[in-house]
Amino acid sequence: MSAETTAAGVGSAPDSTMDRVAISVQRDYDGLCASMDERFGRAKAFLVVDRKTGKAIETIENSSGGAAHGAGTAAANLLSSAQVDAVVSGRFGPNALDALGALGIEAWIAPPGVNAGLALLMFEGGRLERMGSSPPG
């Protein structure tokens, strides 16, 4: 676990009412075979998956990935606009976690080196760590 994050639940299953999950990916055209990007705010794109069908339904280019500041907060707003309920990535900064929490989007940590499909399977199987907002101070 990164020093930038605090655990809210390890190995807990995701809420079954969440319909859309985004996975940070390194390339925007490989679907579920795409390598997961470990950096939430700096990810190249987000693959949005419909949990009812298990299929990728949309890829959203992260236009804020190259921003000097505020990339995580901007990415959180981007996912909120896409009506995403949860996001899976390798790590989240404290401002990104705060923004995601304020927008009602759950943040989940996947291990490095997995592709989007494996990250999705791990998410569905309750094998990922759910992150909470960073502590004040």
mmCIF file of N, CA and C in Angstrom:
data_model
loop_
_atom_site.group_PDB
_atom_site.id
_atom_site.type_symbol
_atom_site.label_atom_id
_atom_site.label_comp_id
_atom_site.label_asym_id
_atom_site.label_seq_id
_atom_site.Cartn_x
_atom_site.Cartn_y
_atom_site.Cartn_z
ATOM 1 N N MET A 1 0.839 -1.172 0.000
ATOM 2 C CA MET A 1 0.000 0.000 0.000
ATOM 3 C C MET A 1 0.885 1.236 0.000
ATOM 4 N N SER A 2 0.524 2.204 -0.798
ATOM 5 C CA SER A 2 1.279 3.442 -0.911
ATOM 6 C C SER A 2 1.106 4.294 0.331
ATOM 7 N N ALA A 3 2.097 5.111 0.642
ATOM 8 C CA ALA A 3 1.990 6.031 1.765
ATOM 9 C C ALA A 3 0.951 7.100 1.497
ATOM 10 N N GLU A 4 0.536 7.243 0.228
ATOM 11 C CA GLU A 4 -0.444 8.252 -0.133
ATOM 12 C C GLU A 4 -1.871 7.805 0.103
ATOM 13 N N THR A 5 -2.085 6.573 0.514
ATOM 14 C CA THR A 5 -3.434 6.053 0.602
ATOM 15 C C THR A 5 -3.681 5.394 1.940
ATOM 16 N N THR A 6 -4.953 5.227 2.262
ATOM 17 C CA THR A 6 -5.327 4.513 3.466
ATOM 18 C C THR A 6 -6.312 3.423 3.084
ATOM 19 N N ALA A 7 -6.160 2.258 3.652
ATOM 20 C CA ALA A 7 -7.020 1.133 3.302
ATOM 21 C C ALA A 7 -8.383 1.277 3.948
ATOM 22 N N ALA A 8 -9.421 1.019 3.176
ATOM 23 C CA ALA A 8 -10.774 1.012 3.700
ATOM 24 C C ALA A 8 -11.310 -0.405 3.759
ATOM 25 N N GLY A 9 -10.738 -1.302 3.009
ATOM 26 C CA GLY A 9 -11.186 -2.681 3.025
ATOM 27 C C GLY A 9 -10.301 -3.546 2.165
ATOM 28 N N VAL A 10 -9.722 -4.575 2.739
ATOM 29 C CA VAL A 10 -8.860 -5.473 1.987
ATOM 30 C C VAL A 10 -9.633 -6.757 1.742
ATOM 31 N N GLY A 11 -9.717 -7.147 0.486
ATOM 32 C CA GLY A 11 -10.389 -8.390 0.155
ATOM 33 C C GLY A 11 -11.889 -8.322 0.247
ATOM 34 N N SER A 12 -12.460 -7.130 0.362
ATOM 35 C CA SER A 12 -13.912 -7.028 0.413
ATOM 36 C C SER A 12 -14.469 -7.021 -0.999
ATOM 37 N N ALA A 13 -15.655 -7.574 -1.156
ATOM 38 C CA ALA A 13 -16.278 -7.632 -2.468
ATOM 39 C C ALA A 13 -16.895 -6.284 -2.813
ATOM 40 N N PRO A 14 -16.860 -5.910 -4.087
ATOM 41 C CA PRO A 14 -17.481 -4.656 -4.496
ATOM 42 C C PRO A 14 -19.000 -4.721 -4.360
ATOM 43 N N ASP A 15 -19.606 -3.585 -4.173
ATOM 44 C CA ASP A 15 -21.053 -3.455 -4.048
ATOM 45 C C ASP A 15 -21.711 -3.924 -5.348
ATOM 46 N N SER A 16 -22.706 -4.776 -5.235
ATOM 47 C CA SER A 16 -23.352 -5.328 -6.429
ATOM 48 C C SER A 16 -24.212 -4.313 -7.168
ATOM 49 N N THR A 17 -24.471 -3.158 -6.575
ATOM 50 C CA THR A 17 -25.283 -2.145 -7.256
ATOM 51 C C THR A 17 -24.447 -1.258 -8.180
ATOM 52 N N MET A 18 -23.130 -1.406 -8.149
ATOM 53 C CA MET A 18 -22.276 -0.621 -9.037
ATOM 54 C C MET A 18 -22.348 -1.213 -10.434
ATOM 55 N N ASP A 19 -22.761 -0.405 -11.408
ATOM 56 C CA ASP A 19 -22.933 -0.902 -12.767
ATOM 57 C C ASP A 19 -21.720 -0.693 -13.653
ATOM 58 N N ARG A 20 -20.988 0.409 -13.432
ATOM 59 C CA ARG A 20 -19.887 0.759 -14.338
ATOM 60 C C ARG A 20 -18.595 0.913 -13.554
ATOM 61 N N VAL A 21 -17.582 0.178 -13.989
ATOM 62 C CA VAL A 21 -16.262 0.261 -13.368
ATOM 63 C C VAL A 21 -15.254 0.681 -14.438
ATOM 64 N N ALA A 22 -14.360 1.590 -14.061
ATOM 65 C CA ALA A 22 -13.302 2.033 -14.973
ATOM 66 C C ALA A 22 -11.977 1.437 -14.510
ATOM 67 N N ILE A 23 -11.136 1.120 -15.472
ATOM 68 C CA ILE A 23 -9.797 0.597 -15.191
ATOM 69 C C ILE A 23 -8.804 1.500 -15.915
ATOM 70 N N SER A 24 -7.808 1.997 -15.176
ATOM 71 C CA SER A 24 -6.805 2.849 -15.818
ATOM 72 C C SER A 24 -5.938 1.970 -16.716
ATOM 73 N N VAL A 25 -5.742 2.412 -17.962
ATOM 74 C CA VAL A 25 -4.979 1.624 -18.922
ATOM 75 C C VAL A 25 -3.900 2.469 -19.591
ATOM 76 N N GLN A 26 -2.861 1.768 -20.078
ATOM 77 C CA GLN A 26 -1.728 2.441 -20.712
ATOM 78 C C GLN A 26 -1.995 2.803 -22.161
ATOM 79 N N ARG A 27 -2.869 2.061 -22.819
ATOM 80 C CA ARG A 27 -3.211 2.340 -24.214
ATOM 81 C C ARG A 27 -4.725 2.282 -24.345
ATOM 82 N N ASP A 28 -5.246 3.076 -25.252
ATOM 83 C CA ASP A 28 -6.695 3.187 -25.334
ATOM 84 C C ASP A 28 -7.357 2.316 -26.399
ATOM 85 N N TYR A 29 -6.640 1.341 -26.971
ATOM 86 C CA TYR A 29 -7.252 0.567 -28.051
ATOM 87 C C TYR A 29 -7.127 -0.943 -27.880
ATOM 88 N N ASP A 30 -6.705 -1.427 -26.747
ATOM 89 C CA ASP A 30 -6.514 -2.866 -26.557
ATOM 90 C C ASP A 30 -7.636 -3.554 -25.777
ATOM 91 N N GLY A 31 -8.675 -2.831 -25.405
ATOM 92 C CA GLY A 31 -9.782 -3.432 -24.668
ATOM 93 C C GLY A 31 -9.308 -4.072 -23.370
ATOM 94 N N LEU A 32 -9.890 -5.205 -23.018
ATOM 95 C CA LEU A 32 -9.547 -5.871 -21.764
ATOM 96 C C LEU A 32 -8.138 -6.471 -21.767
ATOM 97 N N CYS A 33 -7.493 -6.507 -22.925
ATOM 98 C CA CYS A 33 -6.104 -6.972 -23.007
ATOM 99 C C CYS A 33 -5.104 -5.864 -22.685
ATOM 100 N N ALA A 34 -5.580 -4.636 -22.576
ATOM 101 C CA ALA A 34 -4.692 -3.500 -22.312
ATOM 102 C C ALA A 34 -4.012 -3.651 -20.961
ATOM 103 N N SER A 35 -2.765 -3.259 -20.901
ATOM 104 C CA SER A 35 -2.047 -3.253 -19.627
ATOM 105 C C SER A 35 -2.618 -2.167 -18.735
ATOM 106 N N MET A 36 -2.828 -2.514 -17.473
ATOM 107 C CA MET A 36 -3.323 -1.524 -16.532
ATOM 108 C C MET A 36 -2.237 -0.483 -16.283
ATOM 109 N N ASP A 37 -2.628 0.770 -16.223
ATOM 110 C CA ASP A 37 -1.700 1.837 -15.866
ATOM 111 C C ASP A 37 -1.743 1.976 -14.354
ATOM 112 N N GLU A 38 -0.589 1.955 -13.739
ATOM 113 C CA GLU A 38 -0.526 2.016 -12.280
ATOM 114 C C GLU A 38 -0.816 3.408 -11.726
ATOM 115 N N ARG A 39 -0.795 4.425 -12.582
ATOM 116 C CA ARG A 39 -0.969 5.806 -12.127
ATOM 117 C C ARG A 39 -2.358 6.299 -12.492
ATOM 118 N N PHE A 40 -3.211 6.489 -11.530
ATOM 119 C CA PHE A 40 -4.584 6.914 -11.798
ATOM 120 C C PHE A 40 -4.640 8.235 -12.565
ATOM 121 N N GLY A 41 -4.119 9.287 -11.994
ATOM 122 C CA GLY A 41 -4.232 10.610 -12.603
ATOM 123 C C GLY A 41 -3.467 10.766 -13.894
ATOM 124 N N ARG A 42 -2.420 9.994 -14.078
ATOM 125 C CA ARG A 42 -1.569 10.100 -15.265
ATOM 126 C C ARG A 42 -1.832 9.001 -16.289
ATOM 127 N N ALA A 43 -2.864 8.197 -16.057
ATOM 128 C CA ALA A 43 -3.186 7.114 -16.996
ATOM 129 C C ALA A 43 -3.478 7.676 -18.381
ATOM 130 N N LYS A 44 -3.131 6.919 -19.393
ATOM 131 C CA LYS A 44 -3.408 7.327 -20.780
ATOM 132 C C LYS A 44 -4.913 7.374 -21.026
ATOM 133 N N ALA A 45 -5.626 6.381 -20.480
ATOM 134 C CA ALA A 45 -7.059 6.263 -20.738
ATOM 135 C C ALA A 45 -7.715 5.443 -19.634
ATOM 136 N N PHE A 46 -9.038 5.408 -19.661
ATOM 137 C CA PHE A 46 -9.824 4.591 -18.740
ATOM 138 C C PHE A 46 -10.760 3.717 -19.558
ATOM 139 N N LEU A 47 -10.698 2.428 -19.303
ATOM 140 C CA LEU A 47 -11.571 1.467 -19.951
ATOM 141 C C LEU A 47 -12.790 1.294 -19.046
ATOM 142 N N VAL A 48 -13.971 1.570 -19.562
ATOM 143 C CA VAL A 48 -15.203 1.457 -18.778
ATOM 144 C C VAL A 48 -15.869 0.136 -19.116
ATOM 145 N N VAL A 49 -16.184 -0.624 -18.068
ATOM 146 C CA VAL A 49 -16.763 -1.959 -18.233
ATOM 147 C C VAL A 49 -18.148 -1.989 -17.614
ATOM 148 N N ASP A 50 -19.086 -2.584 -18.316
ATOM 149 C CA ASP A 50 -20.429 -2.823 -17.795
ATOM 150 C C ASP A 50 -20.362 -4.102 -16.962
ATOM 151 N N ARG A 51 -20.612 -3.996 -15.679
ATOM 152 C CA ARG A 51 -20.480 -5.164 -14.803
ATOM 153 C C ARG A 51 -21.536 -6.221 -15.083
ATOM 154 N N LYS A 52 -22.667 -5.845 -15.623
ATOM 155 C CA LYS A 52 -23.708 -6.833 -15.904
ATOM 156 C C LYS A 52 -23.300 -7.774 -17.034
ATOM 157 N N THR A 53 -22.585 -7.239 -18.020
ATOM 158 C CA THR A 53 -22.185 -8.059 -19.172
ATOM 159 C C THR A 53 -20.717 -8.457 -19.118
ATOM 160 N N GLY A 54 -19.905 -7.727 -18.339
ATOM 161 C CA GLY A 54 -18.474 -7.980 -18.279
ATOM 162 C C GLY A 54 -17.732 -7.493 -19.509
ATOM 163 N N LYS A 55 -18.390 -6.671 -20.308
ATOM 164 C CA LYS A 55 -17.779 -6.197 -21.552
ATOM 165 C C LYS A 55 -17.369 -4.736 -21.449
ATOM 166 N N ALA A 56 -16.267 -4.433 -22.121
ATOM 167 C CA ALA A 56 -15.825 -3.049 -22.228
ATOM 168 C C ALA A 56 -16.820 -2.306 -23.103
ATOM 169 N N ILE A 57 -17.338 -1.196 -22.611
ATOM 170 C CA ILE A 57 -18.349 -0.459 -23.367
ATOM 171 C C ILE A 57 -17.860 0.896 -23.853
ATOM 172 N N GLU A 58 -16.724 1.351 -23.301
ATOM 173 C CA GLU A 58 -16.252 2.684 -23.649
ATOM 174 C C GLU A 58 -14.798 2.824 -23.222
ATOM 175 N N THR A 59 -14.042 3.570 -23.987
ATOM 176 C CA THR A 59 -12.697 3.955 -23.592
ATOM 177 C C THR A 59 -12.660 5.474 -23.564
ATOM 178 N N ILE A 60 -12.211 6.016 -22.442
ATOM 179 C CA ILE A 60 -12.174 7.468 -22.268
ATOM 180 C C ILE A 60 -10.721 7.906 -22.204
ATOM 181 N N GLU A 61 -10.315 8.736 -23.140
ATOM 182 C CA GLU A 61 -8.964 9.268 -23.120
ATOM 183 C C GLU A 61 -8.833 10.248 -21.958
ATOM 184 N N ASN A 62 -7.749 10.126 -21.209
ATOM 185 C CA ASN A 62 -7.503 11.001 -20.063
ATOM 186 C C ASN A 62 -6.743 12.241 -20.534
ATOM 187 N N SER A 63 -7.470 13.262 -20.875
ATOM 188 C CA SER A 63 -6.857 14.480 -21.403
ATOM 189 C C SER A 63 -6.071 15.246 -20.352
ATOM 190 N N SER A 64 -6.268 14.935 -19.075
ATOM 191 C CA SER A 64 -5.557 15.636 -18.001
ATOM 192 C C SER A 64 -4.273 14.932 -17.580
ATOM 193 N N GLY A 65 -3.944 13.816 -18.205
ATOM 194 C CA GLY A 65 -2.781 13.031 -17.807
ATOM 195 C C GLY A 65 -1.463 13.778 -17.853
ATOM 196 N N GLY A 66 -1.348 14.753 -18.722
ATOM 197 C CA GLY A 66 -0.104 15.507 -18.840
ATOM 198 C C GLY A 66 -0.114 16.823 -18.088
ATOM 199 N N ALA A 67 -1.148 17.074 -17.311
ATOM 200 C CA ALA A 67 -1.252 18.346 -16.580
ATOM 201 C C ALA A 67 -0.150 18.464 -15.533
ATOM 202 N N ALA A 68 0.328 19.678 -15.326
ATOM 203 C CA ALA A 68 1.372 19.913 -14.326
ATOM 204 C C ALA A 68 0.853 19.651 -12.914
ATOM 205 N N HIS A 69 -0.390 20.009 -12.668
ATOM 206 C CA HIS A 69 -1.002 19.836 -11.343
ATOM 207 C C HIS A 69 -2.467 19.452 -11.518
ATOM 208 N N GLY A 70 -3.000 18.716 -10.562
ATOM 209 C CA GLY A 70 -4.427 18.425 -10.541
ATOM 210 C C GLY A 70 -4.888 17.330 -11.475
ATOM 211 N N ALA A 71 -3.973 16.489 -11.960
ATOM 212 C CA ALA A 71 -4.364 15.436 -12.899
ATOM 213 C C ALA A 71 -5.338 14.443 -12.259
ATOM 214 N N GLY A 72 -5.113 14.079 -11.005
ATOM 215 C CA GLY A 72 -5.986 13.115 -10.338
ATOM 216 C C GLY A 72 -7.385 13.652 -10.119
ATOM 217 N N THR A 73 -7.478 14.903 -9.715
ATOM 218 C CA THR A 73 -8.786 15.524 -9.494
ATOM 219 C C THR A 73 -9.535 15.651 -10.816
ATOM 220 N N ALA A 74 -8.833 16.059 -11.870
ATOM 221 C CA ALA A 74 -9.463 16.176 -13.188
ATOM 222 C C ALA A 74 -9.924 14.815 -13.693
ATOM 223 N N ALA A 75 -9.112 13.776 -13.487
ATOM 224 C CA ALA A 75 -9.492 12.428 -13.913
ATOM 225 C C ALA A 75 -10.731 11.948 -13.150
ATOM 226 N N ALA A 76 -10.815 12.273 -11.873
ATOM 227 C CA ALA A 76 -11.997 11.915 -11.080
ATOM 228 C C ALA A 76 -13.247 12.578 -11.664
ATOM 229 N N ASN A 77 -13.145 13.843 -12.021
ATOM 230 C CA ASN A 77 -14.279 14.547 -12.621
ATOM 231 C C ASN A 77 -14.657 13.948 -13.971
ATOM 232 N N LEU A 78 -13.663 13.555 -14.746
ATOM 233 C CA LEU A 78 -13.901 12.917 -16.033
ATOM 234 C C LEU A 78 -14.713 11.630 -15.849
ATOM 235 N N LEU A 79 -14.333 10.815 -14.873
ATOM 236 C CA LEU A 79 -15.042 9.557 -14.623
ATOM 237 C C LEU A 79 -16.443 9.796 -14.065
ATOM 238 N N SER A 80 -16.593 10.842 -13.273
ATOM 239 C CA SER A 80 -17.922 11.181 -12.768
ATOM 240 C C SER A 80 -18.853 11.546 -13.923
ATOM 241 N N SER A 81 -18.333 12.289 -14.894
ATOM 242 C CA SER A 81 -19.124 12.656 -16.075
ATOM 243 C C SER A 81 -19.556 11.422 -16.866
ATOM 244 N N ALA A 82 -18.751 10.369 -16.796
ATOM 245 C CA ALA A 82 -19.066 9.119 -17.497
ATOM 246 C C ALA A 82 -19.920 8.179 -16.644
ATOM 247 N N GLN A 83 -20.363 8.655 -15.490
ATOM 248 C CA GLN A 83 -21.230 7.888 -14.578
ATOM 249 C C GLN A 83 -20.611 6.570 -14.128
ATOM 250 N N VAL A 84 -19.314 6.638 -13.817
ATOM 251 C CA VAL A 84 -18.584 5.475 -13.315
ATOM 252 C C VAL A 84 -18.813 5.361 -11.806
ATOM 253 N N ASP A 85 -18.986 4.130 -11.323
ATOM 254 C CA ASP A 85 -19.229 3.878 -9.897
ATOM 255 C C ASP A 85 -17.960 3.525 -9.133
ATOM 256 N N ALA A 86 -16.968 2.970 -9.835
ATOM 257 C CA ALA A 86 -15.722 2.535 -9.199
ATOM 258 C C ALA A 86 -14.601 2.619 -10.221
ATOM 259 N N VAL A 87 -13.373 2.738 -9.710
ATOM 260 C CA VAL A 87 -12.206 2.767 -10.591
ATOM 261 C C VAL A 87 -11.118 1.888 -9.995
ATOM 262 N N VAL A 88 -10.423 1.166 -10.873
ATOM 263 C CA VAL A 88 -9.323 0.294 -10.481
ATOM 264 C C VAL A 88 -8.035 0.852 -11.087
ATOM 265 N N SER A 89 -7.012 0.997 -10.256
ATOM 266 C CA SER A 89 -5.715 1.488 -10.707
ATOM 267 C C SER A 89 -4.652 0.945 -9.762
ATOM 268 N N GLY A 90 -3.409 1.302 -10.033
ATOM 269 C CA GLY A 90 -2.308 0.838 -9.198
ATOM 270 C C GLY A 90 -2.045 1.706 -7.988
ATOM 271 N N ARG A 91 -2.320 3.010 -8.118
ATOM 272 C CA ARG A 91 -2.159 3.904 -6.970
ATOM 273 C C ARG A 91 -2.916 5.197 -7.232
ATOM 274 N N PHE A 92 -3.258 5.837 -6.137
ATOM 275 C CA PHE A 92 -4.028 7.074 -6.152
ATOM 276 C C PHE A 92 -3.356 8.074 -5.224
ATOM 277 N N GLY A 93 -3.249 9.303 -5.651
ATOM 278 C CA GLY A 93 -2.757 10.355 -4.769
ATOM 279 C C GLY A 93 -3.853 10.788 -3.818
ATOM 280 N N PRO A 94 -3.502 11.499 -2.750
ATOM 281 C CA PRO A 94 -4.492 11.896 -1.755
ATOM 282 C C PRO A 94 -5.567 12.826 -2.309
ATOM 283 N N ASN A 95 -5.210 13.738 -3.197
ATOM 284 C CA ASN A 95 -6.224 14.640 -3.765
ATOM 285 C C ASN A 95 -7.182 13.878 -4.677
ATOM 286 N N ALA A 96 -6.655 12.921 -5.418
ATOM 287 C CA ALA A 96 -7.510 12.095 -6.271
ATOM 288 C C ALA A 96 -8.477 11.288 -5.416
ATOM 289 N N LEU A 97 -7.991 10.705 -4.334
ATOM 290 C CA LEU A 97 -8.869 9.941 -3.438
ATOM 291 C C LEU A 97 -9.955 10.823 -2.844
ATOM 292 N N ASP A 98 -9.587 12.021 -2.438
ATOM 293 C CA ASP A 98 -10.582 12.945 -1.887
ATOM 294 C C ASP A 98 -11.635 13.299 -2.932
ATOM 295 N N ALA A 99 -11.185 13.579 -4.162
ATOM 296 C CA ALA A 99 -12.118 13.930 -5.233
ATOM 297 C C ALA A 99 -13.034 12.756 -5.569
ATOM 298 N N LEU A 100 -12.465 11.564 -5.693
ATOM 299 C CA LEU A 100 -13.275 10.384 -5.983
ATOM 300 C C LEU A 100 -14.309 10.153 -4.885
ATOM 301 N N GLY A 101 -13.875 10.267 -3.630
ATOM 302 C CA GLY A 101 -14.796 10.079 -2.511
ATOM 303 C C GLY A 101 -15.930 11.087 -2.535
ATOM 304 N N ALA A 102 -15.612 12.343 -2.810
ATOM 305 C CA ALA A 102 -16.629 13.395 -2.857
ATOM 306 C C ALA A 102 -17.623 13.158 -3.998
ATOM 307 N N LEU A 103 -17.161 12.504 -5.054
ATOM 308 C CA LEU A 103 -18.018 12.222 -6.207
ATOM 309 C C LEU A 103 -18.747 10.884 -6.089
ATOM 310 N N GLY A 104 -18.487 10.138 -5.012
ATOM 311 C CA GLY A 104 -19.152 8.863 -4.796
ATOM 312 C C GLY A 104 -18.590 7.727 -5.632
ATOM 313 N N ILE A 105 -17.326 7.846 -6.052
ATOM 314 C CA ILE A 105 -16.679 6.806 -6.851
ATOM 315 C C ILE A 105 -15.688 6.053 -5.963
ATOM 316 N N GLU A 106 -15.833 4.738 -5.880
ATOM 317 C CA GLU A 106 -14.921 3.930 -5.081
ATOM 318 C C GLU A 106 -13.607 3.726 -5.816
ATOM 319 N N ALA A 107 -12.508 3.724 -5.074
ATOM 320 C CA ALA A 107 -11.170 3.511 -5.621
ATOM 321 C C ALA A 107 -10.643 2.164 -5.141
ATOM 322 N N TRP A 108 -10.153 1.353 -6.075
ATOM 323 C CA TRP A 108 -9.643 0.020 -5.770
ATOM 324 C C TRP A 108 -8.237 -0.127 -6.326
ATOM 325 N N ILE A 109 -7.352 -0.763 -5.562
ATOM 326 C CA ILE A 109 -5.950 -0.952 -5.941
ATOM 327 C C ILE A 109 -5.742 -2.352 -6.512
ATOM 328 N N ALA A 110 -5.136 -2.415 -7.692
ATOM 329 C CA ALA A 110 -4.748 -3.699 -8.298
ATOM 330 C C ALA A 110 -3.227 -3.782 -8.289
ATOM 331 N N PRO A 111 -2.688 -4.990 -8.268
ATOM 332 C CA PRO A 111 -1.221 -5.140 -8.249
ATOM 333 C C PRO A 111 -0.599 -4.734 -9.583
ATOM 334 N N PRO A 112 0.669 -4.374 -9.564
ATOM 335 C CA PRO A 112 1.350 -4.003 -10.810
ATOM 336 C C PRO A 112 1.448 -5.185 -11.770
ATOM 337 N N GLY A 113 1.510 -4.861 -13.058
ATOM 338 C CA GLY A 113 1.764 -5.881 -14.069
ATOM 339 C C GLY A 113 0.561 -6.650 -14.565
ATOM 340 N N VAL A 114 -0.656 -6.272 -14.160
ATOM 341 C CA VAL A 114 -1.842 -6.996 -14.635
ATOM 342 C C VAL A 114 -2.466 -6.250 -15.811
ATOM 343 N N ASN A 115 -3.224 -6.979 -16.612
ATOM 344 C CA ASN A 115 -3.962 -6.310 -17.676
ATOM 345 C C ASN A 115 -5.366 -5.979 -17.172
ATOM 346 N N ALA A 116 -6.111 -5.248 -17.982
ATOM 347 C CA ALA A 116 -7.437 -4.795 -17.562
ATOM 348 C C ALA A 116 -8.373 -5.966 -17.260
ATOM 349 N N GLY A 117 -8.290 -7.020 -18.074
ATOM 350 C CA GLY A 117 -9.155 -8.181 -17.853
ATOM 351 C C GLY A 117 -8.898 -8.857 -16.518
ATOM 352 N N LEU A 118 -7.633 -9.030 -16.171
ATOM 353 C CA LEU A 118 -7.298 -9.643 -14.885
ATOM 354 C C LEU A 118 -7.678 -8.721 -13.735
ATOM 355 N N ALA A 119 -7.465 -7.422 -13.904
ATOM 356 C CA ALA A 119 -7.868 -6.464 -12.866
ATOM 357 C C ALA A 119 -9.373 -6.549 -12.636
ATOM 358 N N LEU A 120 -10.146 -6.688 -13.708
ATOM 359 C CA LEU A 120 -11.598 -6.820 -13.586
ATOM 360 C C LEU A 120 -11.972 -8.102 -12.852
ATOM 361 N N LEU A 121 -11.333 -9.213 -13.205
ATOM 362 C CA LEU A 121 -11.611 -10.482 -12.515
ATOM 363 C C LEU A 121 -11.286 -10.389 -11.027
ATOM 364 N N MET A 122 -10.170 -9.753 -10.712
ATOM 365 C CA MET A 122 -9.781 -9.589 -9.310
ATOM 366 C C MET A 122 -10.774 -8.687 -8.578
ATOM 367 N N PHE A 123 -11.239 -7.652 -9.242
ATOM 368 C CA PHE A 123 -12.250 -6.745 -8.671
ATOM 369 C C PHE A 123 -13.529 -7.516 -8.374
ATOM 370 N N GLU A 124 -14.017 -8.239 -9.362
ATOM 371 C CA GLU A 124 -15.266 -8.999 -9.200
ATOM 372 C C GLU A 124 -15.138 -10.079 -8.129
ATOM 373 N N GLY A 125 -13.939 -10.652 -7.996
ATOM 374 C CA GLY A 125 -13.718 -11.716 -7.022
ATOM 375 C C GLY A 125 -13.403 -11.233 -5.617
ATOM 376 N N GLY A 126 -13.424 -9.914 -5.406
ATOM 377 C CA GLY A 126 -13.154 -9.387 -4.073
ATOM 378 C C GLY A 126 -11.702 -9.523 -3.654
ATOM 379 N N ARG A 127 -10.783 -9.549 -4.629
ATOM 380 C CA ARG A 127 -9.367 -9.741 -4.308
ATOM 381 C C ARG A 127 -8.555 -8.447 -4.396
ATOM 382 N N LEU A 128 -9.228 -7.316 -4.458
ATOM 383 C CA LEU A 128 -8.530 -6.036 -4.490
ATOM 384 C C LEU A 128 -8.775 -5.274 -3.198
ATOM 385 N N GLU A 129 -7.953 -4.294 -2.970
ATOM 386 C CA GLU A 129 -8.044 -3.465 -1.779
ATOM 387 C C GLU A 129 -8.812 -2.186 -2.120
ATOM 388 N N ARG A 130 -9.870 -1.912 -1.357
ATOM 389 C CA ARG A 130 -10.635 -0.680 -1.560
ATOM 390 C C ARG A 130 -9.980 0.421 -0.732
ATOM 391 N N MET A 131 -9.783 1.567 -1.368
ATOM 392 C CA MET A 131 -9.123 2.683 -0.711
ATOM 393 C C MET A 131 -10.163 3.697 -0.256
ATOM 394 N N GLY A 132 -9.837 4.360 0.856
ATOM 395 C CA GLY A 132 -10.689 5.425 1.354
ATOM 396 C C GLY A 132 -10.007 6.766 1.143
ATOM 397 N N SER A 133 -10.689 7.822 1.495
ATOM 398 C CA SER A 133 -10.104 9.150 1.406
ATOM 399 C C SER A 133 -8.904 9.232 2.326
ATOM 400 N N SER A 134 -7.943 10.045 1.938
ATOM 401 C CA SER A 134 -6.754 10.211 2.788
ATOM 402 C C SER A 134 -7.150 10.945 4.052
ATOM 403 N N PRO A 135 -6.467 10.668 5.154
ATOM 404 C CA PRO A 135 -6.822 11.303 6.415
ATOM 405 C C PRO A 135 -6.520 12.786 6.396
ATOM 406 N N PRO A 136 -7.313 13.578 7.130
ATOM 407 C CA PRO A 136 -7.046 15.012 7.164
ATOM 408 C C PRO A 136 -5.698 15.317 7.790
ATOM 409 N N GLY A 137 -5.123 16.444 7.377
ATOM 410 C CA GLY A 137 -3.897 16.876 8.019
ATOM 411 C C GLY A 137 -2.760 16.688 7.182
#
